[in-house]
Coordinates of C-alpha atoms in Angstrom, one line a residue:
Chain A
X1 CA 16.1 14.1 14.4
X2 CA 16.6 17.9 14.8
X3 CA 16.6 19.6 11.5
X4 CA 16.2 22.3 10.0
X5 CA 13.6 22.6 6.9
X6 CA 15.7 23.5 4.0
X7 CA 14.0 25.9 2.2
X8 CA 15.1 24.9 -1.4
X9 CA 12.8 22.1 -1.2
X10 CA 9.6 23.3 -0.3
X11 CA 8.3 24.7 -3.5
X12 CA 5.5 22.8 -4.1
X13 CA 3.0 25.3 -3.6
X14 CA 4.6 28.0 -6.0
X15 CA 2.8 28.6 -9.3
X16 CA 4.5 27.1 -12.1
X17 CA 4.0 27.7 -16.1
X18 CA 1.7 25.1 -17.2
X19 CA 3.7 23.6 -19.9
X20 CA 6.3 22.4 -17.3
X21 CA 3.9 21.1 -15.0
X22 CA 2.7 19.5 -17.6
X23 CA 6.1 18.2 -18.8
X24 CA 6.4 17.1 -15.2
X25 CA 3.7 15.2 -14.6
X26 CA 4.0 13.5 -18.0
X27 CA 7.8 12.6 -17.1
X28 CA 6.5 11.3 -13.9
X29 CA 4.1 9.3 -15.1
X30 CA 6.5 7.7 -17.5
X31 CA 9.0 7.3 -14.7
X32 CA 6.1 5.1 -12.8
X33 CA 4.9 3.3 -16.1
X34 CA 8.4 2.0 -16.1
X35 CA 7.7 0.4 -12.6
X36 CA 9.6 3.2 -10.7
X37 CA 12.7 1.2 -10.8
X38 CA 14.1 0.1 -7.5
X39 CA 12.8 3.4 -5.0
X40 CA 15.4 4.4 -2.1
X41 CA 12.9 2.4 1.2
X42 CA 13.7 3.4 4.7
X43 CA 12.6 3.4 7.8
X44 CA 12.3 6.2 10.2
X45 CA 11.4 6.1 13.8
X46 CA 11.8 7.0 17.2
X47 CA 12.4 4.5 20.0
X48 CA 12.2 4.7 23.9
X49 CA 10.4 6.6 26.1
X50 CA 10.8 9.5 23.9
X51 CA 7.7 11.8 22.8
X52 CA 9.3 14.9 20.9
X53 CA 8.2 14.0 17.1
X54 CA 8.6 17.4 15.1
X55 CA 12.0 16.5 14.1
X56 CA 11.8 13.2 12.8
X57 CA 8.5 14.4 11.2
X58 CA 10.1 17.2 9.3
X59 CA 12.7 14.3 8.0
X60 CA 10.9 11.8 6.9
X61 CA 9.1 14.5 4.5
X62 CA 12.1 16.0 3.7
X63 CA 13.6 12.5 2.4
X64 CA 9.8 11.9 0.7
X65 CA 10.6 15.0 -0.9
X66 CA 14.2 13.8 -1.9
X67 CA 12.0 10.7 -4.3
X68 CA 12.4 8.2 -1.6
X69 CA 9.8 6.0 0.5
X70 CA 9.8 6.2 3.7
X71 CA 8.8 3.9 6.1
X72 CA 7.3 5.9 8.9
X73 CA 6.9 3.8 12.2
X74 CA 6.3 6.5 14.7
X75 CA 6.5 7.1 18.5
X76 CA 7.8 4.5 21.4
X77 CA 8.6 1.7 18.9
X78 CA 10.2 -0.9 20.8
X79 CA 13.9 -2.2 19.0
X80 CA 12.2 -5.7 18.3
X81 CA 9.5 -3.3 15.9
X82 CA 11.8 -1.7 14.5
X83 CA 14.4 -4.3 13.7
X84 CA 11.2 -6.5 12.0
X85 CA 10.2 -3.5 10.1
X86 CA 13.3 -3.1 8.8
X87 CA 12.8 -7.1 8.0
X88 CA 9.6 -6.8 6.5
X89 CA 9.8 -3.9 4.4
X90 CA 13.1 -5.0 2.6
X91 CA 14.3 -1.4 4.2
X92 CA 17.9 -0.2 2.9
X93 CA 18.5 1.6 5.8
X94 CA 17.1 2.8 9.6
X95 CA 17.3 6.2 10.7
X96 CA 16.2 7.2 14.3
X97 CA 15.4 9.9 16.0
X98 CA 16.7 10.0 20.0
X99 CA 16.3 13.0 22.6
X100 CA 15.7 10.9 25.6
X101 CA 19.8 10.1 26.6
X102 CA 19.0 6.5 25.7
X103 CA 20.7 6.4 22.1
X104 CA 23.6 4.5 23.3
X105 CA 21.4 1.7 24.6
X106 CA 18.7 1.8 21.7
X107 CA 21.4 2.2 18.8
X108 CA 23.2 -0.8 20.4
X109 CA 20.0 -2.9 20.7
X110 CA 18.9 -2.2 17.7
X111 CA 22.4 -2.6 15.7
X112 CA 22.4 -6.1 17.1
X113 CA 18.9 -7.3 16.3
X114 CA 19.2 -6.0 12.4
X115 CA 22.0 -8.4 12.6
X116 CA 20.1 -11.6 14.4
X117 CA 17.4 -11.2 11.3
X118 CA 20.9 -11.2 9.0
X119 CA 20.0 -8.0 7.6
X120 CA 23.9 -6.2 8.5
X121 CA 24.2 -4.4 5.4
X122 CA 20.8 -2.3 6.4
X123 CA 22.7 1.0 7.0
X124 CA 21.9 2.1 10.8
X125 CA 22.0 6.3 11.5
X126 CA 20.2 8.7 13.1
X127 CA 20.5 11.9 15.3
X128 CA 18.8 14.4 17.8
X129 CA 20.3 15.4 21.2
X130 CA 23.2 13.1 21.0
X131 CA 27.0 14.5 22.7
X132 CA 30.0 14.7 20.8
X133 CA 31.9 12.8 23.0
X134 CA 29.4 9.7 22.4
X135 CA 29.6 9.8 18.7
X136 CA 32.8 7.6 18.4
X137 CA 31.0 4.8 20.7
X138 CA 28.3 4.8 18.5
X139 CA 29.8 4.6 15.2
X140 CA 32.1 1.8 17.0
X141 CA 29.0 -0.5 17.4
X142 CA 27.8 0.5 13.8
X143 CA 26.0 3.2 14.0
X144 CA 27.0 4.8 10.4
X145 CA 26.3 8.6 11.0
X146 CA 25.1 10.6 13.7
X147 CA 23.8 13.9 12.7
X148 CA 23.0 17.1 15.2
X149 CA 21.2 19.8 15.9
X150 CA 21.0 22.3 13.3
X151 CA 21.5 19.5 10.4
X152 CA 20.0 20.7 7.2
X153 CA 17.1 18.4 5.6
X154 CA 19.1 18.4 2.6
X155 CA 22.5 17.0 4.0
X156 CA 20.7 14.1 5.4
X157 CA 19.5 13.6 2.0
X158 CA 22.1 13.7 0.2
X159 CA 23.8 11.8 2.8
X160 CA 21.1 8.8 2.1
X161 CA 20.8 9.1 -1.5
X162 CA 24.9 8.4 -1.2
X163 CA 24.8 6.0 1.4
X164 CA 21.7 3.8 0.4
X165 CA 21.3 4.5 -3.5
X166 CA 23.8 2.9 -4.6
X167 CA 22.5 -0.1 -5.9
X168 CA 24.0 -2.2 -3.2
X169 CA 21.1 -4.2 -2.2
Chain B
X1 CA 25.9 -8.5 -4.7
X2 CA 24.3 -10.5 -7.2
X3 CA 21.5 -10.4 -8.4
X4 CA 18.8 -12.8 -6.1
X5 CA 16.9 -15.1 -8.6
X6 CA 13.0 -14.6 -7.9
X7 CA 12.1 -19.2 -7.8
X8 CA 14.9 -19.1 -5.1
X9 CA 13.8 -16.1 -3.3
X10 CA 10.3 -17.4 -3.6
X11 CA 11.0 -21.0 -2.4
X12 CA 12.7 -19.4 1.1
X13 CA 9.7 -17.5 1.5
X14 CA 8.0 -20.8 1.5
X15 CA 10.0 -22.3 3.5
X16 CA 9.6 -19.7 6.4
X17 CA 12.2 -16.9 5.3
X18 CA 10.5 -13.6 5.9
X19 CA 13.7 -11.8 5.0
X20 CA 13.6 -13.6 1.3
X21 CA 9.7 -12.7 1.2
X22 CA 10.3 -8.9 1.7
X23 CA 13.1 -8.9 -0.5
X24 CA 11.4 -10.8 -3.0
X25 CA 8.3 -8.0 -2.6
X26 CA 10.5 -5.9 -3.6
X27 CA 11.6 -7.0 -6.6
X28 CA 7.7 -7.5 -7.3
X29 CA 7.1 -3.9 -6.8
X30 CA 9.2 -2.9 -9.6
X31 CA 8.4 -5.7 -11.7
X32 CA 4.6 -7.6 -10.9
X33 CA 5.6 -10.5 -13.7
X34 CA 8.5 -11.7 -11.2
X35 CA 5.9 -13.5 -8.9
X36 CA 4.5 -15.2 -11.8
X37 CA 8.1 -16.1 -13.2
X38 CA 8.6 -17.4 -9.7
X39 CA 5.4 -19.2 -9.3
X40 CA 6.1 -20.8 -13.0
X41 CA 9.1 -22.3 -11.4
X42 CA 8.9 -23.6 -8.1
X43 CA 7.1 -27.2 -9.2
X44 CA 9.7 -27.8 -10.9
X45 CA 11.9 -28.0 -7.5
X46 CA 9.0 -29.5 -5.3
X47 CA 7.1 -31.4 -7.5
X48 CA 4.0 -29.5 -6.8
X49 CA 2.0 -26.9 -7.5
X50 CA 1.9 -23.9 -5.6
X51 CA -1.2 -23.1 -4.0
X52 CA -2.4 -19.9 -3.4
X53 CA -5.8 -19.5 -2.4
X54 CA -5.7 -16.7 -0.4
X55 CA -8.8 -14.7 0.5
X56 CA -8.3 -11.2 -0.1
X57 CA -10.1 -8.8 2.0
X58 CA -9.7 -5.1 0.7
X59 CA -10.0 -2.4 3.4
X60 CA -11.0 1.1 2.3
X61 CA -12.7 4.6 3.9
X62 CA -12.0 7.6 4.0
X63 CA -8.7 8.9 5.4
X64 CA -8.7 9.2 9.4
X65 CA -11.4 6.7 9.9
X66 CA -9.1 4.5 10.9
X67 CA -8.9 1.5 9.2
X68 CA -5.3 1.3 9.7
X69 CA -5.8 0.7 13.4
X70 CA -8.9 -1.1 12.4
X71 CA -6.9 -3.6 10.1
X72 CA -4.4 -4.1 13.0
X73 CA -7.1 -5.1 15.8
X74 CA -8.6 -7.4 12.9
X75 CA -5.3 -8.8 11.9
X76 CA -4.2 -9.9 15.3
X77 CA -7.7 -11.5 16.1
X78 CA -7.8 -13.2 12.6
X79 CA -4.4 -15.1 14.2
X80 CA -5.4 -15.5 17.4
X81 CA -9.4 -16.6 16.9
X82 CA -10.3 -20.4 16.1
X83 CA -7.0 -21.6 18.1
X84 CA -8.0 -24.5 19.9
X85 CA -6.4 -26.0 23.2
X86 CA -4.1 -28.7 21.9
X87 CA -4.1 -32.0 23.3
X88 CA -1.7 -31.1 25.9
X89 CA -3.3 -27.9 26.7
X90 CA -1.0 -25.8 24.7
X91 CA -2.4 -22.8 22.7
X92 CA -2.4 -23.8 19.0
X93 CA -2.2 -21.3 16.5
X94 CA -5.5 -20.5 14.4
X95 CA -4.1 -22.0 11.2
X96 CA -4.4 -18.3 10.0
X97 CA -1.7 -16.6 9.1
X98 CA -2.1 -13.0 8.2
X99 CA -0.6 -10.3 6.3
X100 CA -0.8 -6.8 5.4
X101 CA -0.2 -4.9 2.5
X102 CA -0.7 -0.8 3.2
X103 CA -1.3 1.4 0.4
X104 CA -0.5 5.0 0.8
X105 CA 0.2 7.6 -1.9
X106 CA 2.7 8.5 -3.6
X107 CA 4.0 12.0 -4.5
X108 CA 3.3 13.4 -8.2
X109 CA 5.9 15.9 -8.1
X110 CA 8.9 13.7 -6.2
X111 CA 8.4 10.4 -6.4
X112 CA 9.0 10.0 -2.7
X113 CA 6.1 8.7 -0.1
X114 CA 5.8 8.8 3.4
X115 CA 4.4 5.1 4.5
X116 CA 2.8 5.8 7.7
X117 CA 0.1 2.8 8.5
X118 CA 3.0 1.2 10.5
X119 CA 2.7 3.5 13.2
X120 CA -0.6 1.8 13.5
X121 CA 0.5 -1.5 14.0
X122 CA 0.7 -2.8 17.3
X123 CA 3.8 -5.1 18.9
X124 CA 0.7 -7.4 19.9
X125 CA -0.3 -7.9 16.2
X126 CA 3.9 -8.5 14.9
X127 CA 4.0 -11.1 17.8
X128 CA 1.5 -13.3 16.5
X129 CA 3.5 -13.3 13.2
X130 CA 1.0 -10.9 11.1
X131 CA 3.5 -10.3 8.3
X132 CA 3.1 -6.4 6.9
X133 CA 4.4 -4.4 4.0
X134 CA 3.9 -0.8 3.2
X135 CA 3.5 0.0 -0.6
X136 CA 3.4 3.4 -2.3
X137 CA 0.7 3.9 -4.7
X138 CA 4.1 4.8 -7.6
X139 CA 1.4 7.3 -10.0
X140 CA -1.6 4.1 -10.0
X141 CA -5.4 5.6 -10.2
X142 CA -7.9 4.2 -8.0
X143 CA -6.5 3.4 -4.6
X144 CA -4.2 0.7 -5.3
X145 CA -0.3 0.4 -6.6
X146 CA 0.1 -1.4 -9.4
X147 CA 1.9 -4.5 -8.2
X148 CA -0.7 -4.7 -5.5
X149 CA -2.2 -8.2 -7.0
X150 CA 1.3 -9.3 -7.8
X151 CA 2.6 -8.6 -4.2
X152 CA -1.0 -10.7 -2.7
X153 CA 0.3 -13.4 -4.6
X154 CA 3.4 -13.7 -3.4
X155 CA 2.0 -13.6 -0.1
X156 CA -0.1 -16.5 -0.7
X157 CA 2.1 -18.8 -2.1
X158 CA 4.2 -18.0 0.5
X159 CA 1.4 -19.2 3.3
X160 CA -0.2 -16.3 4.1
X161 CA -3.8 -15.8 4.3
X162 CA -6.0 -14.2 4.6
X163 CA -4.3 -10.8 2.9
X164 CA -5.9 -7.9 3.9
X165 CA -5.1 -5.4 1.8
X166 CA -5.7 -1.2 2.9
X167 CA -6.0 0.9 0.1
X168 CA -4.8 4.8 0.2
X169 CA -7.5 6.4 1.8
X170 CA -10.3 6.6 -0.6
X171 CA -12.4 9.7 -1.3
X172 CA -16.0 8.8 -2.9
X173 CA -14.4 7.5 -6.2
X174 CA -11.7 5.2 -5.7
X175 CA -12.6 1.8 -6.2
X176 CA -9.9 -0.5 -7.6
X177 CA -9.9 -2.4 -4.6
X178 CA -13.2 -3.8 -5.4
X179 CA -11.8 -5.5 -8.9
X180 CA -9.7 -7.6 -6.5
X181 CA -10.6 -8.4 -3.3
X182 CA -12.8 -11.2 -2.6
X183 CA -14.5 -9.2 0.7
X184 CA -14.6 -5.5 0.9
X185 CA -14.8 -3.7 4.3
X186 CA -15.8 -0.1 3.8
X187 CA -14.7 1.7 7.4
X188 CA -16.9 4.4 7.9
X189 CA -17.1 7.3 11.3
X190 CA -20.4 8.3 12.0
X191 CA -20.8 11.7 11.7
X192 CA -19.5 12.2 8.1
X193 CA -22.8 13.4 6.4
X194 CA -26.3 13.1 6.6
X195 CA -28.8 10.2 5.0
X196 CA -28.6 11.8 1.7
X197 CA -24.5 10.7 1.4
X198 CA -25.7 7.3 1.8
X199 CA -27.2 7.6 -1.5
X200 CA -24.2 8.8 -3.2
X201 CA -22.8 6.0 -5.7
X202 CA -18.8 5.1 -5.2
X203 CA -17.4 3.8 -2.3
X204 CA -20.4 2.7 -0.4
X205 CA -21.7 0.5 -3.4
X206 CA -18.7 -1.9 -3.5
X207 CA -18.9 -3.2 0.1
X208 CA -19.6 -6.8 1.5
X209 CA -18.9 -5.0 5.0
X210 CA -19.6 -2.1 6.5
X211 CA -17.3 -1.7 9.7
X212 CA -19.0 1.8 11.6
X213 CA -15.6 2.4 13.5
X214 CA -15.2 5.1 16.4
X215 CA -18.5 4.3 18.0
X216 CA -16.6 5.1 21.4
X217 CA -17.2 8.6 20.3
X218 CA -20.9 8.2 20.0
X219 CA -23.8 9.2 17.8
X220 CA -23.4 5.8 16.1
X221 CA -27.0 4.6 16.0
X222 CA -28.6 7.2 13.9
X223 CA -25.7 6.5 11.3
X224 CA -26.5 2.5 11.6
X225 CA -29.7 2.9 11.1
X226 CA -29.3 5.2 7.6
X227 CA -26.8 2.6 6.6
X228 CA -29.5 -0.6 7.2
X229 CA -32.0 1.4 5.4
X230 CA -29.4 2.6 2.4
X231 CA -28.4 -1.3 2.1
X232 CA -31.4 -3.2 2.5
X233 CA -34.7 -2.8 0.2
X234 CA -35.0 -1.4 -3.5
X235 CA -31.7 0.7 -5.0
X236 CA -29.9 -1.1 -2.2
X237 CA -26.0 -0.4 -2.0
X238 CA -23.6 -3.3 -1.9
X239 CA -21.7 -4.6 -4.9
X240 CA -23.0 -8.3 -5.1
X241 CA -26.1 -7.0 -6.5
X242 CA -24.3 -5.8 -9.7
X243 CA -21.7 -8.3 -10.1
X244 CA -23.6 -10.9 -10.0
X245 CA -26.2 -10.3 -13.0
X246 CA -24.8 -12.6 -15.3
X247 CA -23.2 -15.0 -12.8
X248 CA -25.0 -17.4 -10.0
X249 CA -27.3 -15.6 -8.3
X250 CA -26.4 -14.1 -4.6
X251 CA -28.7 -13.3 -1.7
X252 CA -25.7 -11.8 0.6
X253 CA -26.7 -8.3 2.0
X254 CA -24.4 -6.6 3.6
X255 CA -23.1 -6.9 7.0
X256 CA -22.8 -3.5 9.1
X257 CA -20.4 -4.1 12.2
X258 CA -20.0 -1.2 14.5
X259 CA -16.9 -1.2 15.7
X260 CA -14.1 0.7 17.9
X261 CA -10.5 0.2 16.9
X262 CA -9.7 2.0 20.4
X263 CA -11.6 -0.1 23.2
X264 CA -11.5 -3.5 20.6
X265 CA -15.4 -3.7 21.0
X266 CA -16.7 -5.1 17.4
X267 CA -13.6 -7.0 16.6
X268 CA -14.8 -10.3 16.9
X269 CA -18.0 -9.7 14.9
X270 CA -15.8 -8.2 12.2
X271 CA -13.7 -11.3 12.0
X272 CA -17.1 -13.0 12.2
X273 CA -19.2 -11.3 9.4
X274 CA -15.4 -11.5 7.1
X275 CA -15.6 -15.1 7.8
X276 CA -18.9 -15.7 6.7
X277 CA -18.9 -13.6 3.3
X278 CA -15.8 -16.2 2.7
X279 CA -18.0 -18.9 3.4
X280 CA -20.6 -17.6 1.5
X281 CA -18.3 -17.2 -1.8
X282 CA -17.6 -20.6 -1.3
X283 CA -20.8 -22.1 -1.8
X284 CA -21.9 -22.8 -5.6
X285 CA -18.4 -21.5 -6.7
X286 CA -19.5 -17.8 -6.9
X287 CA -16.2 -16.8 -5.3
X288 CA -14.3 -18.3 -8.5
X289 CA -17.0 -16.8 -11.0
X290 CA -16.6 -13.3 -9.2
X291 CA -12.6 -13.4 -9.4
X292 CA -13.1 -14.0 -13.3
X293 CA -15.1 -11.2 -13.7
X294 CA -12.6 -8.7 -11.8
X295 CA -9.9 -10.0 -12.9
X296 CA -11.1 -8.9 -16.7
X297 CA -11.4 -5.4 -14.6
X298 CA -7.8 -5.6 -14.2
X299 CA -6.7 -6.2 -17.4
X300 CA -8.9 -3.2 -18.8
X301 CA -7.4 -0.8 -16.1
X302 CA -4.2 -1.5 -16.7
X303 CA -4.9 -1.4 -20.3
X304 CA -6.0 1.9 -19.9
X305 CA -3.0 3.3 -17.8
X306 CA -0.1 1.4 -20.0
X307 CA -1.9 3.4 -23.2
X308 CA -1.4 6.6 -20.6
X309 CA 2.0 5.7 -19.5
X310 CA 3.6 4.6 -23.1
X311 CA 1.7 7.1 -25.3
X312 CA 4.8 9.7 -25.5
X313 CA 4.2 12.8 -25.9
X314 CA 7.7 14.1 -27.8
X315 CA 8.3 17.2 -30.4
X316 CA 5.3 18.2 -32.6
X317 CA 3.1 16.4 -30.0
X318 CA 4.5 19.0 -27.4
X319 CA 3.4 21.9 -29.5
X320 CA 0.1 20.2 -30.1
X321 CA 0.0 19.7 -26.3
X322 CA 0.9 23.0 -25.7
X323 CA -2.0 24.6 -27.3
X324 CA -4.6 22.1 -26.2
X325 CA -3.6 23.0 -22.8
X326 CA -4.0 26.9 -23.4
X327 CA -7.2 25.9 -24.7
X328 CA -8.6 23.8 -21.9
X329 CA -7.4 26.1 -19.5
X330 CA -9.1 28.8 -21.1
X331 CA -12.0 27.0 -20.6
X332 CA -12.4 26.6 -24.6
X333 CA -12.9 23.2 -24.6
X334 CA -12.5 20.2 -22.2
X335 CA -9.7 17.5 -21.5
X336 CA -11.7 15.0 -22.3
X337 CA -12.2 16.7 -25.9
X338 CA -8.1 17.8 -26.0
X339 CA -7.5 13.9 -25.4
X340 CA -9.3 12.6 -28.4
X341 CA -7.4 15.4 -30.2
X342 CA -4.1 13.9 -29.6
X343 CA -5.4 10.5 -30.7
X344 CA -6.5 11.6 -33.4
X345 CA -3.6 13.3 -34.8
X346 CA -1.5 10.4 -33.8
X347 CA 0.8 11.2 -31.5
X348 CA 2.1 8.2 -30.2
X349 CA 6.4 8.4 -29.8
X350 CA 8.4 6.7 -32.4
X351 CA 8.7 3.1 -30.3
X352 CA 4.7 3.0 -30.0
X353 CA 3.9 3.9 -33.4
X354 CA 5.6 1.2 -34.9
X355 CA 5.1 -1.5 -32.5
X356 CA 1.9 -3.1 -31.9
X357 CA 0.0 -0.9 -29.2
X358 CA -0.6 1.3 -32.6
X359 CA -2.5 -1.0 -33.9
X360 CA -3.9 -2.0 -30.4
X361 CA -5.0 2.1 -30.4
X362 CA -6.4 2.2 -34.1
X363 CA -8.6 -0.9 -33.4
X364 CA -10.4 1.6 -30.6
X365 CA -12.7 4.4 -31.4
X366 CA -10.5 7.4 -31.0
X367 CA -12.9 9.2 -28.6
X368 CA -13.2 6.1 -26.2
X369 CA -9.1 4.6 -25.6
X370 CA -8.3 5.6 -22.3
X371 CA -11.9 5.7 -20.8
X372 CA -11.6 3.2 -17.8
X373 CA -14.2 1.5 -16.3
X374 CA -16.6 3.2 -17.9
X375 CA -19.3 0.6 -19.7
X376 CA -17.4 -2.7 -19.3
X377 CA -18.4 -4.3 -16.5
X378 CA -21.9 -5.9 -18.4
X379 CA -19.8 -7.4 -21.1
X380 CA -17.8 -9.3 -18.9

């Protein structure tokens, strides 16, 4: 996917008082005690012949940064990998990253082999070089969203925590 | 959608239904007691017990030394090994049927993880039916997430074995693999140190394997040869020596298998030396002995991070937290002092003081609750 980092979310490395880090860390520790819950789980990948990872890199840390867990599966995954990932990990939803011209092949391919495992309520979006005029195709096949270049990190995950966190699965 | 009942989740899985299995991981991630609810059940509706004997085999090494890649080669021989031309000349599968469970941290400030020992995993390895599931570690010490042992033993009574298990990658110090596995492979690269790491304590004291991986890059035999020197004779790493003290007395030493995830060279003596530490815990019934003994490891470290985790910290606690922290950080006394502080002056929230982990606290010397691991491991 081509994003932009969003700014707002990339504080980690700025001092903080030490009563509130404190106060964090205890919260967050409470928060796991208490068996995290059920966590947002994703995958995100890239399929095809398709080598350009900075994007998908920088959102798949972005949505870590959001609180979820995401399944990274990396480069040149086939559809078949990525359909049993989604499979195995009990994966809410599949996001992919596509800048080869192949998305309305792989989307299509992968659409229909989430639903062969019986897994059609996994949410299917992604983005990266993908032209307007194709959009409507996809989201006809079940692609959900499709987002483009200059997307901020934090639409996408506010886009997931409202698509997948609802509690649905 | 409603809720999906654990027994009937877990009898799918049995039955073949991967989709029920993961979905039933799940649910054992955020609770570890539903695969024992499950378990409890399922005789009821086949008449049987469940088995699950699965051998576990941890995997840990530092990060980058590429156990992930490692673990896949392995898994995908560990299917493919021991088949046997059927009668009609058809391949037959091993009778092995592996999975996977991939450890990797999880954020202290978000939450969130990024599970990446996927991209390891090879189309070869998810064709022979290797079933693998990523966990985040979710705030657990040592290596391991907490439903790790839970999620094994849904994997076992689901038909998997063995279950090779890969912990986040492990500095010198984390070690909770080795209070449940049955085998542990240590991956280490050559080139990491000199002979006077291998005396260091830690990691390299809790292996039944030592895999030497990358030995396509060279400079592999020098290593090896610290490593047979640091395992065999007096003071001799490996974790069979102290384990076994009070039960049946073992003999194994160490196997060290150079390996090379890339090129696939080592492979088959890894799955061989594996093989023969399970055959080795099988004899005399150490292997059963040995899982007692961690298994009381267990309990303690998850005794020690419940009195972490439920040990609230709320109003005049805060302030007392407050200025033990200006304290510590001053470098006026240490954490390990501040701790016992906030024992002492009881500081547990409202729902622990009057319930019975108070009295599960006072019955500890205040200056050793919350000391994991430390002096345990003779009395069990």
């Amino acid at each position: 996917m081509v994003a932009r980092r969003n700014n707002k979310s990339n504080n980690l490395g700025k001092s903080s008082s030490a009563p509130s880090a404190v106060r964090s860390a205890a919260s967050a520790l409470k928060r796991d005690a208490d068996g995290g819950g059920r966590r947002i789980r994703l995958i995100v990948g890239k399929s095809g012949l398709d080598g350009h990872d900075r994007g998908v890199k920088i959102v798949a840390r972005a949505l870590a940064e959001a609180g979820m867990e995401v399944i990274y599966t990396g480069l040149r995954q086939t559809p078949e990998q990525i359909a049993e990932a989604a499979l195995q990990e009990d994966a809410a939803g599949v996001g992919l990253s596509i800048l080869s011209g192949a998305h309305l092949t792989i989307f299509r391919r992968v659409r229909e082999l989430l639903d062969e495992r019986g897994l059609g309520d996994v949410v299917l979006f992604g983005g990266g070089i993908i032209p307007a005029e194709d959009v409507p195709a996809l989201q006809k096949m079940g692609v959900d969203r499709v987002f483009g270049p200059g997307t901020s990190t934090a639409e996408i995950a506010d886009y997931v925590r409202g698509r997948l966190g609802g509690g649905t699965k | 959608m409603p809720k999906p009942d654990a027994a009937k989740l877990l009898a799918s899985a049995r039955s073949g239904d991967r989709a029920a299995l993961a979905r039933l991981l799940t649910m054992v991630e955020s609770d570890p007691d539903a695969a024992f609810v499950a378990a409890g059940v399922v005789p009821k509706a086949e008449s049987r017990k469940p088995k699950a004997d699965a051998h576990i085999i941890g995997f840990t090494g530092s990060p980058g030394a590429g156990k992930s890649s490692l673990l896949d080669r392995l898994a995908g021989e560990l299917a493919r090994s021991g088949a046997r031309p059927a009668c009609r000349g058809e391949a037959r599968p091993s009778g092995r049927r592996p999975a996977v469970l991939s450890i990797d941290p999880t954020s202290p400030f978000t939450g969130g993880a990024v599970l990446g020992d996927r991209v390891r995993m090879s189309e070869e390895t998810l064709a022979v039916g290797v079933f693998v599931r990523s966990m985040a570690s979710r705030g657990a010490a040592g290596g391991l997430a907490r439903s790790v042992s839970a999620a094994a033993r849904v994997l076992a009574l689901s038909g998997y074995s063995p279950v090779l298990i890969e912990t986040v990658g492990a500095g010198q110090g984390e070690v909770a693999v080795a209070e449940l596995a049955d085998t542990v492979v240590v991956v280490l690269v050559p080139g990491m140190g000199d002979d006077v790491q291998m005396l260091k304590m830690g990691i390299l004291e809790i292996a039944d394997v030592y895999a030497v991986n990358k030995i396509d890059l060279g400079g592999s035999a020098a290593f090896v040869e610290h490593l047979c020197e640091a395992v065999s004779g007096p003071g001799a790493h490996g974790r069979a020596r102290h384990e076994l003290a009070a039960g049946p007395v073992s003999d194994w030493v160490p196997a060290i298998v150079p390996t090379s995830a890339r090129t696939g060279e080592g492979i088959v003596e890894l799955v061989a030396a594996v093989e023969s530490h399970r055959r080795h815990l099988a004899e005399d019934g150490r292997g059963q002995a040995l899982r007692a003994a961690r298994a009381g490891r267990r309990i303690l470290r998850a005794l020690a991070e419940r009195l972490a985790a439920e040990a609230g910290c709320e109003g005049s606690c805060r302030l007392e937290l407050g200025k033990l922290a200006a304290a510590v950080a001053s470098g006026a006394m240490s954490e390990w002092h501040a701790a016992g502080e906030l024992l002492g002056t009881s500081i547990m929230s409202p729902a622990a003081k009057s319930g019975g982990r108070k009295r599960l606290l006072d019955s500890r010397p205040a200056g050793r609750a919350g000391r994991p691991g430390s002096d345990h491991g003779k009395s069990l």
